[in-house]
Amino acid sequence: MIRRQQTLGERLEERGISRRSFLKFCTTTASLLALPPAFAPRIAEALESQRRPSVIWLSFQECTGCSESILRAGSPSIESLIFEAISLDYHETLQAAAGHQAEAAREQAMAENMGKYLVVVDGSVPLGNPGFSTVAGQSNVETLKRVAKGAAAVICMGTCSAFGGIPYAKPNPTGAVPVSEIITDKPIVNVPGCPPIPAVMTSVIAHYITFGSLPELDDLGRPKVFYGQNIHDRCYRRPFYERGQFAQSFDDEGAKAGWCLYKLGCKGPTTYNACAVLKWNEGTSFPIEAGHGCLGCSEPNFWDKGSFYAPLSTATELGSGTVAAGVLAGAVLGAGAGYAGRKMQEKGKAGPFEAPPVADAGQKENS
Amino acid sequence: MTEVVTKQELDEAFAMFYGMAASLKDLASPPVEVADEERVAAAKRVFLKGIDANFATQLDACVHCGACAQACQFYLGTDDPKYTPVHKLDLMKRVYDREISPLSWLKKFIVKDITADDLRAQQELVYDSCTMCGRCNLVCPAGINIADMVALNRSALAAARLMPDELRFMQEGQEADGTIFGADEDLFRFRMDALQEKLGFEIPIDKPKADVLLVTTGLDIHLFQDATGGTIETLHHMGVDYTLRSDAYEGANFGLLSGHEGTKKKMAAKLANAAIEVGAKVVIVPECGHAFPALRWGAAEALGKPVEFDVMTVSEYFGKAVMDGRLKLEKDKEPRVVALHDPCKVGRWGGVFEEPRAILKAIGWELHETESNRAYNFCCGGGAGNFLIERANPLKRAGYRVKMAEIEKTEAKTLVVSCGSCRMNFEVGKVNAGDTIPVESLAAIIAAHLPKKEGAKA
Amino acid sequence: MTLLDFARGPALQGAAFIFVVGMVWRALGLLLLHRNTPLSRNRDNHLARHGFRTVLSRFIPAPVFERRVSFQYVAGWIWHLGFFVVLLFFKIHVMFFQGLLGFGWPTLPNGVVVAVAGITLGVLLWLLGRRIVNPVLRYISTFNDYSSLVVTMLPFITGFLAFAHYGFAYETMLALHILSISLLLVWFPFSKLIHVITLLPSRYILGVKFWRRGVQA
């Protein structure tokens, strides 16, 4: 793999990337992480001088979309720079080694960096039949436990490893679970999205390299700086929402005028991600800008939250069956109550009008 | 007309009668001893059979908006929120909630059961401070029949033997001898003889068959002879085939007022049977507010089957006669400015509004309507037997003031009334308040305006 | 399951079920009770028509009561109408009903609905204050009255916050909004809110009672 004697700066120069570009990357990363600009040189220094941490990338039940997302770039992407800062010792798709050689490389990296290497996981882990997903005869769950044991932290790339994703969706035939259900004794960073935004991952790794720690996380284990706000709050179509201007279909005048897609099922209001700010394909666009509502792909269980095209404010389980059952149960109770009430009315009619005096009551007892 | 009683005689009789009425409480027999559980049980029985689907719907329709207080002269006169009409139904609502409401299975665990003390506390609310005038029914946005449900409360208290002493005395008296204030058959005959003397024609009593059965009342026999005399004189003038009955002359019904079901039905049935016996087409009830509903709406109920005869009150019968030309009255040369009191039981609860007005128009009097008139009329303040309840005096005065304030606003010189107990209450109220406006019987006014017949003794 | 998933799913479903059960239960229970019918002769022979007339006439107070009760009739009108306008003509609400029923209907601009909702909430708050301050209302008010008022206000408050993206995150506010509606649905059949099905029949009953006696009520 990559020689370790050179610094990052030297290697970048070799590859024709100017120091100016590198510093710009560091500044961007700092701002993405919501750090003051003064941290940019520190990030640069850290990336240049630190010994590159070993990274082991495990792929389980996944589609490789997450890897694709990070690697796919028209021009030399600034994101790919990050691979210069780390030692990617194992990645089934990317590594040149194959077969036992590949596994051996992983074992070696683990042994050399015990307790210090990072594990990146994409894909969910099947707990059903181990045969659903194995690598080199080893089930995913075994591999994960084994590799995570000596890791400094686990980064879950994509919704599948973070929250289970599509394999986890009902009926979940493989018994898939997110990483966090298996690994409980290591710091875990969730970088959900289907796929996640590349800059998010690079920023997380940059943070780790710079500060030796993970960025601040929210209650779902996601870096707050990227997942702290929902798409709706940052969406350029928000004014249309405020005015109640909603596209009714994907080809009506409202849609053409760029009105809010809430009615067409947009999950922007409940989806916490940075898509509306960072966008995709080097800031070109994001789904809402392309004319389709947000699917909420970076949220847990996004596949099971009803139709992608049903507005957020609709009921998901209420239906005519509920109403019919209610009418039936109500009719039974009502008929019973009505009958009981009638009996009480009749009871009232049956008795004498006046309360019997004490003397009368006494006589009754005597007779 | 023939003056059957002079102003002075009337004043003297009033003073004497007032003294008698004020001592009713002391005349009442000591109350019978009843176990508290029996009281509660009896009250509940009445509620349970009285709350039908209609009342239940209405009890469930209240949103506690408080509008009813704004219609009630006892609240308006005292500003005391406890007299809010719908609050008077709270006790009954508890029984309803616990025993027969659709949610009774749940409410049993939440709503407290009623106690004998609750019943005792309820007395003031449904007797003293409510005349069941029904004005609240008309303001209620939910159209809740509060007044009739108060009547059911009175029945429940009557069943629990908790009616006020005065009403108990009246009810027990009427249960025993069929009349009120001791106006027995002897006194009835004596009064009729005296009237006959003054009127100068024979008053038919106990005719076997007649088109019209005329009923009077103990109050008129004792006191308001002008009302009875006027009625008889007008009937005679019209040439109506009528009779009075020595066994069914009492129109008052203290079973109705006190809430005592047995007495109520017994009295109504007595009159209804007498009417059927004489083959009457119409029964004319006297100028006694509650005598009208007691028979008009109660006769069929008492007999358990529809009845053939019509029941009309004096003002209705003569008013209709004036309206369709059967009775011509003479116009006064100097029109008097008068106000008219629509008795609740005859007006709001009886639908008699235009008839008395037709009479006043026929005699050329200028009617100044009170702000609240016809169905929206204020009660005199002492209806539904309340004018007899001594401890309710302050409330009666408060109610009277509300009523009289409206009358004073009309600047009328005379108040025309066709209800004995309203008249009684106005007279008492006037004494207490120092008011002087004359209160006159409509029946007497009609008689005073009968055209002189050719050849008749003037 | 997030709070919003719970609200949109089981909460709303369960609340709607309880609502339907309760409404049918109470309506049927009332209908099945014995009903007294009078035997005496009616003065009026068009009772059904006239009873219905009373149902309509009670929407406004009789002239003689205007001075004393108009303001509360007006307050009642405003907030009931406001409630229905906001419920039925807010765009996002119509989306909800469309999801449920399969069809929608025209809506009002958001600005109008927000204004109506503001007025409605204001009136409700004022009515709550009045209930506490006015001696008659304070005297006759029970837990049922206060709770029903508050439970009716909650959807407005949470709805406003959700719409304005104020307070908690949008999905939390939306969830709270849906939960407040669920609470309203559950509370509805067991409280005085049942007047929605009893009030107009009650007017009819009184109308028939009075018209039968020749009195326009």
Short mmCIF file of N, CA and C in Angstrom, two decimals, chain B residues 179-298:
data_model
loop_
_atom_site.label_atom_id
_atom_site.label_comp_id
_atom_site.label_asym_id
_atom_site.label_seq_id
_atom_site.Cartn_x
_atom_site.Cartn_y
_atom_site.Cartn_z
N THR B 179 -109.59 20.26 48.58
CA THR B 179 -109.57 21.71 48.34
C THR B 179 -108.41 22.34 49.09
N ILE B 180 -108.29 23.68 48.98
CA ILE B 180 -107.18 24.35 49.66
C ILE B 180 -107.72 25.43 50.58
N PHE B 181 -106.92 25.80 51.53
CA PHE B 181 -107.25 26.84 52.52
C PHE B 181 -108.58 26.55 53.19
N GLY B 182 -108.95 25.29 53.30
CA GLY B 182 -110.19 24.95 53.99
C GLY B 182 -111.45 25.43 53.28
N ALA B 183 -111.35 25.66 51.98
CA ALA B 183 -112.53 26.10 51.22
C ALA B 183 -113.40 24.88 50.91
N ASP B 184 -114.09 24.39 51.89
CA ASP B 184 -114.86 23.16 51.70
C ASP B 184 -116.18 23.45 51.00
N GLU B 185 -116.97 22.42 50.83
CA GLU B 185 -118.20 22.56 50.05
C GLU B 185 -119.14 23.60 50.66
N ASP B 186 -119.21 23.63 51.99
CA ASP B 186 -120.07 24.61 52.64
C ASP B 186 -119.67 26.03 52.28
N LEU B 187 -118.36 26.28 52.37
CA LEU B 187 -117.88 27.62 52.06
C LEU B 187 -118.11 27.93 50.57
N PHE B 188 -117.89 26.93 49.74
CA PHE B 188 -118.12 27.09 48.31
C PHE B 188 -119.57 27.51 48.05
N ARG B 189 -120.50 26.77 48.68
CA ARG B 189 -121.93 27.09 48.47
C ARG B 189 -122.28 28.47 49.04
N PHE B 190 -121.68 28.76 50.20
CA PHE B 190 -121.93 30.06 50.81
C PHE B 190 -121.49 31.18 49.87
N ARG B 191 -120.28 31.01 49.29
CA ARG B 191 -119.75 32.04 48.40
C ARG B 191 -120.62 32.17 47.15
N MET B 192 -121.08 31.02 46.63
CA MET B 192 -121.87 31.07 45.42
C MET B 192 -123.22 31.75 45.69
N ASP B 193 -123.76 31.42 46.87
CA ASP B 193 -125.02 32.07 47.24
C ASP B 193 -124.84 33.59 47.33
N ALA B 194 -123.74 34.00 47.96
CA ALA B 194 -123.48 35.42 48.12
C ALA B 194 -123.32 36.09 46.76
N LEU B 195 -122.58 35.40 45.87
CA LEU B 195 -122.39 35.96 44.53
C LEU B 195 -123.72 36.07 43.79
N GLN B 196 -124.50 35.01 43.91
CA GLN B 196 -125.82 34.96 43.27
C GLN B 196 -126.65 36.16 43.69
N GLU B 197 -126.59 36.40 44.98
CA GLU B 197 -127.32 37.52 45.57
C GLU B 197 -126.92 38.82 44.87
N LYS B 198 -125.63 39.02 44.76
CA LYS B 198 -125.15 40.29 44.22
C LYS B 198 -125.35 40.39 42.72
N LEU B 199 -125.15 39.25 42.04
CA LEU B 199 -125.24 39.28 40.57
C LEU B 199 -126.69 39.33 40.10
N GLY B 200 -127.55 38.79 40.91
CA GLY B 200 -128.95 38.87 40.58
C GLY B 200 -129.42 37.83 39.58
N PHE B 201 -128.69 36.76 39.39
CA PHE B 201 -129.20 35.64 38.60
C PHE B 201 -128.71 34.35 39.23
N GLU B 202 -129.34 33.28 38.84
CA GLU B 202 -129.00 32.00 39.46
C GLU B 202 -127.69 31.46 38.88
N ILE B 203 -126.84 31.03 39.74
CA ILE B 203 -125.60 30.40 39.29
C ILE B 203 -125.83 28.89 39.23
N PRO B 204 -125.70 28.29 38.03
CA PRO B 204 -125.99 26.86 37.93
C PRO B 204 -124.93 26.01 38.62
N ILE B 205 -125.37 25.24 39.57
CA ILE B 205 -124.45 24.33 40.27
C ILE B 205 -124.98 22.91 40.11
N ASP B 206 -124.07 22.00 39.77
CA ASP B 206 -124.41 20.58 39.64
C ASP B 206 -125.48 20.31 38.60
N LYS B 207 -125.49 21.10 37.52
CA LYS B 207 -126.34 20.72 36.38
C LYS B 207 -125.82 19.38 35.86
N PRO B 208 -126.71 18.44 35.55
CA PRO B 208 -126.21 17.12 35.13
C PRO B 208 -125.40 17.20 33.82
N LYS B 209 -125.82 18.03 32.88
CA LYS B 209 -125.09 18.16 31.62
C LYS B 209 -124.87 19.64 31.32
N ALA B 210 -123.72 19.95 30.77
CA ALA B 210 -123.45 21.34 30.38
C ALA B 210 -122.32 21.36 29.37
N ASP B 211 -122.32 22.41 28.54
CA ASP B 211 -121.23 22.53 27.55
C ASP B 211 -119.92 22.90 28.21
N VAL B 212 -120.06 23.72 29.27
CA VAL B 212 -118.86 24.24 29.91
C VAL B 212 -118.88 23.90 31.39
N LEU B 213 -117.76 23.36 31.84
CA LEU B 213 -117.62 23.15 33.28
C LEU B 213 -116.72 24.26 33.80
N LEU B 214 -117.25 25.07 34.72
CA LEU B 214 -116.44 26.15 35.30
C LEU B 214 -115.86 25.68 36.63
N VAL B 215 -114.62 25.93 36.79
CA VAL B 215 -113.91 25.53 38.00
C VAL B 215 -113.45 26.80 38.71
N THR B 216 -113.48 26.76 40.01
CA THR B 216 -112.94 27.91 40.76
C THR B 216 -111.81 27.41 41.66
N THR B 217 -111.47 28.18 42.68
CA THR B 217 -110.40 27.72 43.56
C THR B 217 -110.54 28.34 44.94
N GLY B 218 -109.96 27.70 45.91
CA GLY B 218 -110.03 28.18 47.28
C GLY B 218 -109.56 29.62 47.42
N LEU B 219 -108.56 30.00 46.67
CA LEU B 219 -108.03 31.36 46.74
C LEU B 219 -109.10 32.37 46.33
N ASP B 220 -109.85 32.03 45.27
CA ASP B 220 -110.89 32.94 44.79
C ASP B 220 -112.10 32.92 45.72
N ILE B 221 -112.39 31.73 46.27
CA ILE B 221 -113.53 31.62 47.18
C ILE B 221 -113.29 32.48 48.40
N HIS B 222 -112.08 32.42 48.92
CA HIS B 222 -111.75 33.22 50.09
C HIS B 222 -111.59 34.68 49.75
N LEU B 223 -110.85 34.92 48.67
CA LEU B 223 -110.27 36.26 48.48
C LEU B 223 -110.73 36.94 47.20
N PHE B 224 -110.34 36.36 46.10
CA PHE B 224 -110.55 37.08 44.84
C PHE B 224 -111.94 36.79 44.26
N GLN B 225 -112.95 37.23 45.00
CA GLN B 225 -114.32 37.01 44.56
C GLN B 225 -114.61 37.75 43.26
N ASP B 226 -113.90 38.87 43.05
CA ASP B 226 -114.14 39.64 41.84
C ASP B 226 -113.81 38.83 40.59
N ALA B 227 -112.78 37.99 40.70
CA ALA B 227 -112.39 37.19 39.54
C ALA B 227 -113.46 36.14 39.23
N THR B 228 -113.90 35.43 40.26
CA THR B 228 -114.92 34.41 40.06
C THR B 228 -116.23 35.06 39.62
N GLY B 229 -116.59 36.15 40.32
CA GLY B 229 -117.83 36.85 39.98
C GLY B 229 -117.80 37.34 38.55
N GLY B 230 -116.67 37.91 38.13
CA GLY B 230 -116.54 38.42 36.77
C GLY B 230 -116.69 37.31 35.75
N THR B 231 -116.09 36.19 36.04
CA THR B 231 -116.16 35.06 35.10
C THR B 231 -117.61 34.60 34.94
N ILE B 232 -118.27 34.44 36.07
CA ILE B 232 -119.64 33.94 36.04
C ILE B 232 -120.54 34.93 35.31
N GLU B 233 -120.34 36.20 35.61
CA GLU B 233 -121.18 37.22 34.99
C GLU B 233 -120.99 37.23 33.48
N THR B 234 -119.78 37.09 33.04
CA THR B 234 -119.51 37.12 31.60
C THR B 234 -120.10 35.88 30.92
N LEU B 235 -119.95 34.73 31.57
CA LEU B 235 -120.52 33.51 30.99
C LEU B 235 -122.03 33.66 30.85
N HIS B 236 -122.62 34.21 31.91
CA HIS B 236 -124.07 34.42 31.91
C HIS B 236 -124.46 35.36 30.78
N HIS B 237 -123.67 36.42 30.65
CA HIS B 237 -123.92 37.41 29.61
C HIS B 237 -123.86 36.78 28.22
N MET B 238 -122.91 35.90 28.04
CA MET B 238 -122.74 35.26 26.73
C MET B 238 -123.79 34.18 26.48
N GLY B 239 -124.52 33.84 27.52
CA GLY B 239 -125.52 32.81 27.36
C GLY B 239 -124.93 31.42 27.19
N VAL B 240 -123.82 31.19 27.81
CA VAL B 240 -123.16 29.89 27.70
C VAL B 240 -123.86 28.86 28.60
N ASP B 241 -123.96 27.63 28.10
CA ASP B 241 -124.51 26.54 28.90
C ASP B 241 -123.40 26.01 29.79
N TYR B 242 -123.37 26.50 31.03
CA TYR B 242 -122.26 26.14 31.90
C TYR B 242 -122.78 25.68 33.25
N THR B 243 -121.90 25.06 33.99
CA THR B 243 -122.24 24.70 35.36
C THR B 243 -120.99 24.67 36.22
N LEU B 244 -121.19 24.80 37.51
CA LEU B 244 -120.13 24.50 38.47
C LEU B 244 -120.49 23.18 39.13
N ARG B 245 -119.52 22.53 39.74
CA ARG B 245 -119.81 21.26 40.41
C ARG B 245 -119.42 21.38 41.87
N SER B 246 -120.34 20.99 42.73
CA SER B 246 -120.01 21.07 44.16
C SER B 246 -119.01 20.00 44.56
N ASP B 247 -118.81 19.01 43.70
CA ASP B 247 -117.82 17.98 44.04
C ASP B 247 -116.52 18.15 43.24
N ALA B 248 -116.49 19.16 42.39
CA ALA B 248 -115.26 19.37 41.60
C ALA B 248 -115.15 20.85 41.27
N TYR B 249 -114.95 21.65 42.28
CA TYR B 249 -114.83 23.09 42.06
C TYR B 249 -113.41 23.59 42.25
N GLU B 250 -112.57 22.74 42.85
CA GLU B 250 -111.22 23.21 43.19
C GLU B 250 -110.27 23.01 42.00
N GLY B 251 -109.79 24.13 41.46
CA GLY B 251 -108.87 24.03 40.32
C GLY B 251 -107.41 23.95 40.74
N ALA B 252 -107.11 24.40 41.96
CA ALA B 252 -105.72 24.38 42.40
C ALA B 252 -105.24 22.94 42.50
N ASN B 253 -103.95 22.75 42.38
CA ASN B 253 -103.41 21.41 42.46
C ASN B 253 -102.06 21.46 43.16
N PHE B 254 -102.13 21.28 44.47
CA PHE B 254 -100.88 21.36 45.23
C PHE B 254 -100.05 20.08 45.14
N GLY B 255 -100.62 19.09 44.49
CA GLY B 255 -99.80 17.93 44.15
C GLY B 255 -98.76 18.35 43.12
N LEU B 256 -99.22 19.13 42.13
CA LEU B 256 -98.32 19.61 41.08
C LEU B 256 -97.26 20.53 41.66
N LEU B 257 -97.67 21.47 42.47
CA LEU B 257 -96.72 22.46 42.98
C LEU B 257 -95.71 21.86 43.93
N SER B 258 -96.19 20.97 44.80
CA SER B 258 -95.28 20.40 45.79
C SER B 258 -94.44 19.29 45.20
N GLY B 259 -94.90 18.76 44.07
CA GLY B 259 -94.16 17.65 43.46
C GLY B 259 -94.72 16.30 43.87
N HIS B 260 -95.86 16.32 44.56
CA HIS B 260 -96.41 15.04 45.02
C HIS B 260 -97.24 14.42 43.91
N GLU B 261 -96.73 13.35 43.38
CA GLU B 261 -97.31 12.74 42.19
C GLU B 261 -98.75 12.24 42.43
N GLY B 262 -98.93 11.57 43.56
CA GLY B 262 -100.24 10.97 43.83
C GLY B 262 -101.32 12.03 43.90
N THR B 263 -101.05 13.06 44.67
CA THR B 263 -102.04 14.13 44.82
C THR B 263 -102.28 14.81 43.48
N LYS B 264 -101.20 15.03 42.75
CA LYS B 264 -101.31 15.71 41.46
C LYS B 264 -102.28 14.96 40.55
N LYS B 265 -102.07 13.67 40.45
CA LYS B 265 -102.91 12.88 39.54
C LYS B 265 -104.33 12.76 40.06
N LYS B 266 -104.44 12.61 41.37
CA LYS B 266 -105.76 12.45 41.97
C LYS B 266 -106.63 13.67 41.67
N MET B 267 -106.05 14.88 41.86
CA MET B 267 -106.83 16.10 41.66
C MET B 267 -107.17 16.30 40.19
N ALA B 268 -106.19 16.02 39.34
CA ALA B 268 -106.45 16.20 37.91
C ALA B 268 -107.51 15.21 37.45
N ALA B 269 -107.43 13.99 37.95
CA ALA B 269 -108.39 12.95 37.53
C ALA B 269 -109.79 13.30 38.01
N LYS B 270 -109.86 13.89 39.20
CA LYS B 270 -111.16 14.25 39.76
C LYS B 270 -111.88 15.25 38.84
N LEU B 271 -111.15 16.29 38.45
CA LEU B 271 -111.73 17.30 37.56
C LEU B 271 -112.05 16.71 36.19
N ALA B 272 -111.12 15.89 35.68
CA ALA B 272 -111.32 15.32 34.35
C ALA B 272 -112.56 14.44 34.34
N ASN B 273 -112.74 13.64 35.38
CA ASN B 273 -113.91 12.76 35.43
C ASN B 273 -115.20 13.55 35.55
N ALA B 274 -115.14 14.65 36.34
CA ALA B 274 -116.33 15.49 36.45
C ALA B 274 -116.68 16.07 35.09
N ALA B 275 -115.65 16.51 34.36
CA ALA B 275 -115.88 17.10 33.04
C ALA B 275 -116.50 16.08 32.10
N ILE B 276 -116.00 14.85 32.17
CA ILE B 276 -116.53 13.80 31.31
C ILE B 276 -117.99 13.51 31.69
N GLU B 277 -118.24 13.53 32.99
CA GLU B 277 -119.58 13.23 33.49
C GLU B 277 -120.62 14.24 33.01
N VAL B 278 -120.26 15.53 33.06
CA VAL B 278 -121.24 16.53 32.61
C VAL B 278 -121.20 16.69 31.09
N GLY B 279 -120.34 15.96 30.44
CA GLY B 279 -120.25 16.05 28.99
C GLY B 279 -119.74 17.40 28.52
N ALA B 280 -118.85 17.99 29.31
CA ALA B 280 -118.36 19.32 28.97
C ALA B 280 -117.48 19.27 27.73
N LYS B 281 -117.66 20.30 26.88
CA LYS B 281 -116.75 20.43 25.74
C LYS B 281 -115.52 21.22 26.17
N VAL B 282 -115.76 22.13 27.12
CA VAL B 282 -114.66 22.98 27.59
C VAL B 282 -114.71 23.03 29.11
N VAL B 283 -113.54 22.95 29.69
CA VAL B 283 -113.43 23.22 31.12
C VAL B 283 -112.74 24.56 31.26
N ILE B 284 -113.37 25.49 31.95
CA ILE B 284 -112.71 26.78 32.18
C ILE B 284 -112.10 26.74 33.57
N VAL B 285 -110.78 26.86 33.61
CA VAL B 285 -110.12 26.89 34.91
C VAL B 285 -110.03 28.35 35.33
N PRO B 286 -110.01 28.60 36.65
CA PRO B 286 -110.06 29.98 37.13
C PRO B 286 -108.77 30.72 36.85
N GLU B 287 -108.75 31.94 37.28
CA GLU B 287 -107.52 32.73 37.17
C GLU B 287 -106.54 32.24 38.21
N CYS B 288 -106.08 31.07 37.97
CA CYS B 288 -105.12 30.45 38.89
C CYS B 288 -104.09 29.82 37.99
N GLY B 289 -102.88 30.38 38.03
CA GLY B 289 -101.86 29.99 37.06
C GLY B 289 -101.71 28.50 36.88
N HIS B 290 -101.43 27.79 37.95
CA HIS B 290 -101.06 26.40 37.78
C HIS B 290 -102.27 25.49 37.57
N ALA B 291 -103.50 26.01 37.85
CA ALA B 291 -104.68 25.18 37.60
C ALA B 291 -104.75 24.85 36.12
N PHE B 292 -104.28 25.79 35.29
CA PHE B 292 -104.34 25.58 33.86
C PHE B 292 -103.45 24.41 33.41
N PRO B 293 -102.14 24.47 33.65
CA PRO B 293 -101.32 23.32 33.22
C PRO B 293 -101.73 22.02 33.91
N ALA B 294 -102.16 22.13 35.18
CA ALA B 294 -102.52 20.90 35.91
C ALA B 294 -103.58 20.12 35.15
N LEU B 295 -104.50 20.83 34.52
CA LEU B 295 -105.58 20.14 33.83
C LEU B 295 -105.32 20.07 32.31
N ARG B 296 -104.85 21.19 31.75
CA ARG B 296 -104.66 21.23 30.29
C ARG B 296 -103.66 20.16 29.85
N TRP B 297 -102.56 20.05 30.58
CA TRP B 297 -101.53 19.08 30.20
C TRP B 297 -101.53 17.86 31.11
N GLY B 298 -102.30 17.95 32.21
CA GLY B 298 -102.22 16.86 33.20
C GLY B 298 -103.41 15.93 33.22
#
